[in-house]
Amino acid sequence: MSNAENILKFYRSLSIKAKLPPGVEVMNPYQDETAYALSKKFYQKFYNDTQPRSFIFGINPGRFGGGVTGVPFTDPVKLEQIGIPNDLKKKVELSADYIYRMINAYGGPAKFYGDFYITALSPLGFTKDGKNLNYYDLRELQQAAEPFMLQCIREQLAFGVNRERCYCLGEGKNFNYLSSINKKHGFFKEVIPLAHPRFIMQYKRKHIDTYIHDYLQKFQKP
């Protein structure tokens, strides 16, 4: 099977069976026919091969990026710009804006996605009171979701992946958690932290080029 077929099969089968804290709802774009159809076009366009990639782990999908397009860190505007037209509301998502600036600096979507696979520790998102919720925002949520997240990593490793190193979007809680479970389960030899796109766009916007340079330098690490 191609990477695209494996990825799409994986996403289509996702569900969280654990009992979550009161008020927490799961956001599953892959059960939405529009989002799934768009993600299918994306993965067939960029992953229709059997070449291994390096993993980049985000936190979990947000409502205005992967939560509506089915593609991590890709909002409807960016999706259209890379050749996948869509009828979604053209709302720009900050993290997607940074990621695609970085992708273009790397050499463009075809080159970047040929080398990397962006996923998340929880490929499904969470909301509470209509707002995005990170898996680590509530200890009870992190504990409940951990078996699901571990299983997701194991299933994706079966695609064929560079296990020498992976990259983590977020130098704080996401990195600490991924490092902890990686140390316990030995998924990768090394976890390399990257500043989270939202942090950059909210607090360090004047230094975007510096952060992009840092990403590219870490990607080139032998």
CSV table of C-alpha atoms in Angstrom, one decimal:
chain,number,residue,atom,x,y,z
A,1,MET,CA,0.0,0.0,0.0
A,2,SER,CA,1.1,3.6,-0.6
A,3,ASN,CA,1.7,6.1,2.2
A,4,ALA,CA,-1.5,7.8,1.1
A,5,GLU,CA,-3.6,4.7,1.4
A,6,ASN,CA,-2.1,3.9,4.8
A,7,ILE,CA,-2.6,7.4,6.1
A,8,LEU,CA,-6.2,7.7,4.9
A,9,LYS,CA,-7.1,4.2,6.3
A,10,PHE,CA,-5.6,5.3,9.6
A,11,TYR,CA,-7.5,8.6,9.8
A,12,ARG,CA,-10.8,7.1,8.7
A,13,SER,CA,-10.7,4.6,11.5
A,14,LEU,CA,-9.9,7.0,14.3
A,15,SER,CA,-12.2,7.1,17.4
A,16,ILE,CA,-11.7,7.7,21.1
A,17,LYS,CA,-13.5,5.2,23.2
A,18,ALA,CA,-12.2,6.4,26.6
A,19,LYS,CA,-14.4,8.3,29.0
A,20,LEU,CA,-13.4,11.9,28.8
A,21,PRO,CA,-13.9,14.6,31.4
A,22,PRO,CA,-17.3,16.3,31.6
A,23,GLY,CA,-17.8,18.9,28.9
A,24,VAL,CA,-15.0,17.7,26.7
A,25,GLU,CA,-16.0,16.9,23.1
A,26,VAL,CA,-14.0,15.2,20.4
A,27,MET,CA,-13.4,16.9,17.1
A,28,ASN,CA,-13.1,14.3,14.3
A,29,PRO,CA,-12.8,15.9,10.9
A,30,TYR,CA,-12.4,12.4,9.3
A,31,GLN,CA,-16.0,11.6,9.9
A,32,ASP,CA,-17.0,14.7,8.1
A,33,GLU,CA,-17.4,13.9,4.4
A,34,THR,CA,-16.1,17.3,3.2
A,35,ALA,CA,-13.0,17.3,5.3
A,36,TYR,CA,-12.2,13.7,4.6
A,37,ALA,CA,-12.6,14.2,0.8
A,38,LEU,CA,-10.2,17.2,1.0
A,39,SER,CA,-7.7,15.2,3.1
A,40,LYS,CA,-7.9,12.4,0.5
A,41,LYS,CA,-7.0,14.8,-2.3
A,42,PHE,CA,-4.1,16.1,-0.2
A,43,TYR,CA,-2.6,12.8,0.7
A,44,GLN,CA,-3.0,11.4,-2.8
A,45,LYS,CA,-1.3,14.5,-4.2
A,46,PHE,CA,1.7,14.5,-1.8
A,47,TYR,CA,2.0,10.9,-0.4
A,48,ASN,CA,1.2,8.6,-3.2
A,49,ASP,CA,4.5,6.6,-2.8
A,50,THR,CA,6.2,4.3,-0.3
A,51,GLN,CA,9.1,6.5,0.7
A,52,PRO,CA,9.7,7.0,4.4
A,53,ARG,CA,9.3,10.4,6.0
A,54,SER,CA,10.4,12.1,9.2
A,55,PHE,CA,7.5,12.7,11.7
A,56,ILE,CA,6.6,16.1,13.0
A,57,PHE,CA,4.2,15.9,16.0
A,58,GLY,CA,1.8,18.7,16.8
A,59,ILE,CA,-0.6,18.8,19.8
A,60,ASN,CA,-4.0,18.1,18.4
A,61,PRO,CA,-6.1,19.7,15.6
A,62,GLY,CA,-7.6,23.1,16.0
A,63,ARG,CA,-11.1,24.2,14.8
A,64,PHE,CA,-9.9,26.4,12.0
A,65,GLY,CA,-7.0,24.4,10.5
A,66,GLY,CA,-6.9,20.6,10.4
A,67,GLY,CA,-10.2,20.5,12.2
A,68,VAL,CA,-12.0,21.7,9.0
A,69,THR,CA,-9.6,20.6,6.2
A,70,GLY,CA,-8.5,17.2,7.6
A,71,VAL,CA,-4.9,18.3,7.0
A,72,PRO,CA,-2.7,19.2,9.9
A,73,PHE,CA,-1.7,22.9,10.0
A,74,THR,CA,-3.5,23.6,6.8
A,75,ASP,CA,-6.4,26.0,6.6
A,76,PRO,CA,-8.8,26.4,3.7
A,77,VAL,CA,-6.8,29.2,2.2
A,78,LYS,CA,-3.5,27.3,2.2
A,79,LEU,CA,-5.3,24.2,0.9
A,80,GLU,CA,-6.5,26.1,-2.1
A,81,GLN,CA,-3.0,27.7,-2.6
A,82,ILE,CA,-1.4,24.2,-2.9
A,83,GLY,CA,-3.9,23.2,-5.6
A,84,ILE,CA,-6.8,21.8,-3.8
A,85,PRO,CA,-9.9,24.0,-4.4
A,86,ASN,CA,-12.5,23.9,-1.7
A,87,ASP,CA,-15.8,25.6,-0.7
A,88,LEU,CA,-14.9,26.1,2.9
A,89,LYS,CA,-15.0,29.6,4.5
A,90,LYS,CA,-11.6,31.1,3.7
A,91,LYS,CA,-10.5,31.8,7.2
A,92,VAL,CA,-6.7,32.1,7.8
A,93,GLU,CA,-5.4,30.2,10.8
A,94,LEU,CA,-2.2,31.6,12.4
A,95,SER,CA,-0.3,28.3,12.8
A,96,ALA,CA,-1.0,27.4,9.2
A,97,ASP,CA,0.3,30.7,8.1
A,98,TYR,CA,3.6,30.1,9.7
A,99,ILE,CA,3.9,26.5,8.7
A,100,TYR,CA,3.4,27.4,5.0
A,101,ARG,CA,5.9,30.2,5.2
A,102,MET,CA,8.4,27.7,6.5
A,103,ILE,CA,7.4,25.1,3.9
A,104,ASN,CA,8.0,27.6,1.1
A,105,ALA,CA,11.4,28.5,2.6
A,106,TYR,CA,12.2,24.8,2.7
A,107,GLY,CA,11.6,24.5,-1.1
A,108,GLY,CA,7.8,24.2,-1.4
A,109,PRO,CA,5.1,21.8,-0.6
A,110,ALA,CA,6.2,18.9,-2.9
A,111,LYS,CA,9.7,18.9,-1.5
A,112,PHE,CA,8.6,19.4,2.1
A,113,TYR,CA,5.9,16.8,2.2
A,114,GLY,CA,8.2,14.4,0.3
A,115,ASP,CA,10.5,14.5,3.4
A,116,PHE,CA,8.1,15.1,6.3
A,117,TYR,CA,4.8,13.9,7.6
A,118,ILE,CA,3.0,16.2,10.0
A,119,THR,CA,0.7,14.5,12.5
A,120,ALA,CA,-0.2,15.2,16.2
A,121,LEU,CA,0.1,13.3,19.4
A,122,SER,CA,-3.7,13.3,19.3
A,123,PRO,CA,-4.8,13.2,15.6
A,124,LEU,CA,-8.3,14.1,16.9
A,125,GLY,CA,-9.1,17.4,18.5
A,126,PHE,CA,-10.8,18.4,21.7
A,127,THR,CA,-13.1,21.3,22.5
A,128,LYS,CA,-14.8,22.5,25.7
A,129,ASP,CA,-17.4,25.3,25.9
A,130,GLY,CA,-16.9,25.9,22.1
A,131,LYS,CA,-13.1,26.5,22.5
A,132,ASN,CA,-10.1,24.5,21.4
A,133,LEU,CA,-8.6,22.3,24.2
A,134,ASN,CA,-5.1,20.9,24.2
A,135,TYR,CA,-4.8,17.3,25.4
A,136,TYR,CA,-2.6,18.5,28.3
A,137,ASP,CA,-4.8,21.3,29.4
A,138,LEU,CA,-6.6,18.9,31.7
A,139,ARG,CA,-4.7,16.2,33.6
A,140,GLU,CA,-7.8,14.0,33.4
A,141,LEU,CA,-8.0,14.4,29.6
A,142,GLN,CA,-4.3,13.6,29.1
A,143,GLN,CA,-4.7,10.5,31.2
A,144,ALA,CA,-7.8,9.4,29.5
A,145,ALA,CA,-6.4,10.0,26.0
A,146,GLU,CA,-3.0,8.5,26.5
A,147,PRO,CA,-3.9,4.9,25.4
A,148,PHE,CA,-5.4,6.4,22.2
A,149,MET,CA,-2.3,8.6,21.6
A,150,LEU,CA,0.1,5.7,22.1
A,151,GLN,CA,-1.9,3.5,19.7
A,152,CYS,CA,-1.9,6.2,17.1
A,153,ILE,CA,1.9,6.5,17.2
A,154,ARG,CA,2.3,2.8,16.9
A,155,GLU,CA,-0.1,2.6,13.9
A,156,GLN,CA,1.6,5.4,12.1
A,157,LEU,CA,5.1,4.0,12.7
A,158,ALA,CA,4.0,1.0,10.6
A,159,PHE,CA,3.8,3.3,7.6
A,160,GLY,CA,7.6,3.3,7.2
A,161,VAL,CA,9.3,6.2,8.9
A,162,ASN,CA,12.7,7.6,9.9
A,163,ARG,CA,13.0,6.5,13.5
A,164,GLU,CA,16.3,8.1,14.1
A,165,ARG,CA,14.6,11.3,15.1
A,166,CYS,CA,11.2,13.0,15.1
A,167,TYR,CA,10.3,16.7,15.6
A,168,CYS,CA,7.9,18.2,18.2
A,169,LEU,CA,6.0,21.4,17.6
A,170,GLY,CA,6.1,23.0,21.1
A,171,GLU,CA,9.1,23.3,23.3
A,172,GLY,CA,7.2,23.1,26.6
A,173,LYS,CA,4.4,20.7,27.6
A,174,ASN,CA,4.0,18.9,24.2
A,175,PHE,CA,7.8,18.3,24.1
A,176,ASN,CA,7.9,17.2,27.7
A,177,TYR,CA,5.1,14.7,27.2
A,178,LEU,CA,6.4,13.3,23.9
A,179,SER,CA,9.9,13.0,25.4
A,180,SER,CA,8.4,11.1,28.4
A,181,ILE,CA,6.4,8.6,26.4
A,182,ASN,CA,9.3,8.2,23.9
A,183,LYS,CA,11.7,7.4,26.7
A,184,LYS,CA,9.3,4.8,28.0
A,185,HIS,CA,8.3,3.2,24.7
A,186,GLY,CA,11.4,3.8,22.4
A,187,PHE,CA,9.5,5.1,19.4
A,188,PHE,CA,12.4,7.3,18.2
A,189,LYS,CA,16.1,7.6,19.1
A,190,GLU,CA,15.7,11.4,19.5
A,191,VAL,CA,13.0,14.0,19.8
A,192,ILE,CA,13.9,17.4,18.6
A,193,PRO,CA,11.8,20.4,19.8
A,194,LEU,CA,10.6,23.2,17.6
A,195,ALA,CA,8.9,26.4,18.7
A,196,HIS,CA,5.2,26.1,18.3
A,197,PRO,CA,3.8,28.0,15.3
A,198,ARG,CA,1.1,29.7,17.3
A,199,PHE,CA,3.6,30.9,19.9
A,200,ILE,CA,5.7,32.4,17.2
A,201,MET,CA,2.8,34.1,15.4
A,202,GLN,CA,1.3,35.4,18.7
A,203,TYR,CA,4.4,36.5,20.5
A,204,LYS,CA,7.4,36.5,18.2
A,205,ARG,CA,5.9,37.7,14.9
A,206,LYS,CA,8.8,40.1,14.3
A,207,HIS,CA,11.2,37.2,14.4
A,208,ILE,CA,9.5,34.8,12.0
A,209,ASP,CA,12.5,34.6,9.7
A,210,THR,CA,14.7,33.7,12.7
A,211,TYR,CA,12.4,30.8,13.7
A,212,ILE,CA,12.1,29.6,10.1
A,213,HIS,CA,15.9,29.5,9.9
A,214,ASP,CA,16.0,27.5,13.2
A,215,TYR,CA,13.5,25.0,11.8
A,216,LEU,CA,15.6,24.5,8.7
A,217,GLN,CA,18.8,24.1,10.6
A,218,LYS,CA,17.3,21.4,12.8
A,219,PHE,CA,15.8,19.6,9.8
A,220,GLN,CA,19.3,19.5,8.2
A,221,LYS,CA,20.8,17.8,11.3
A,222,PRO,CA,22.7,14.7,10.3
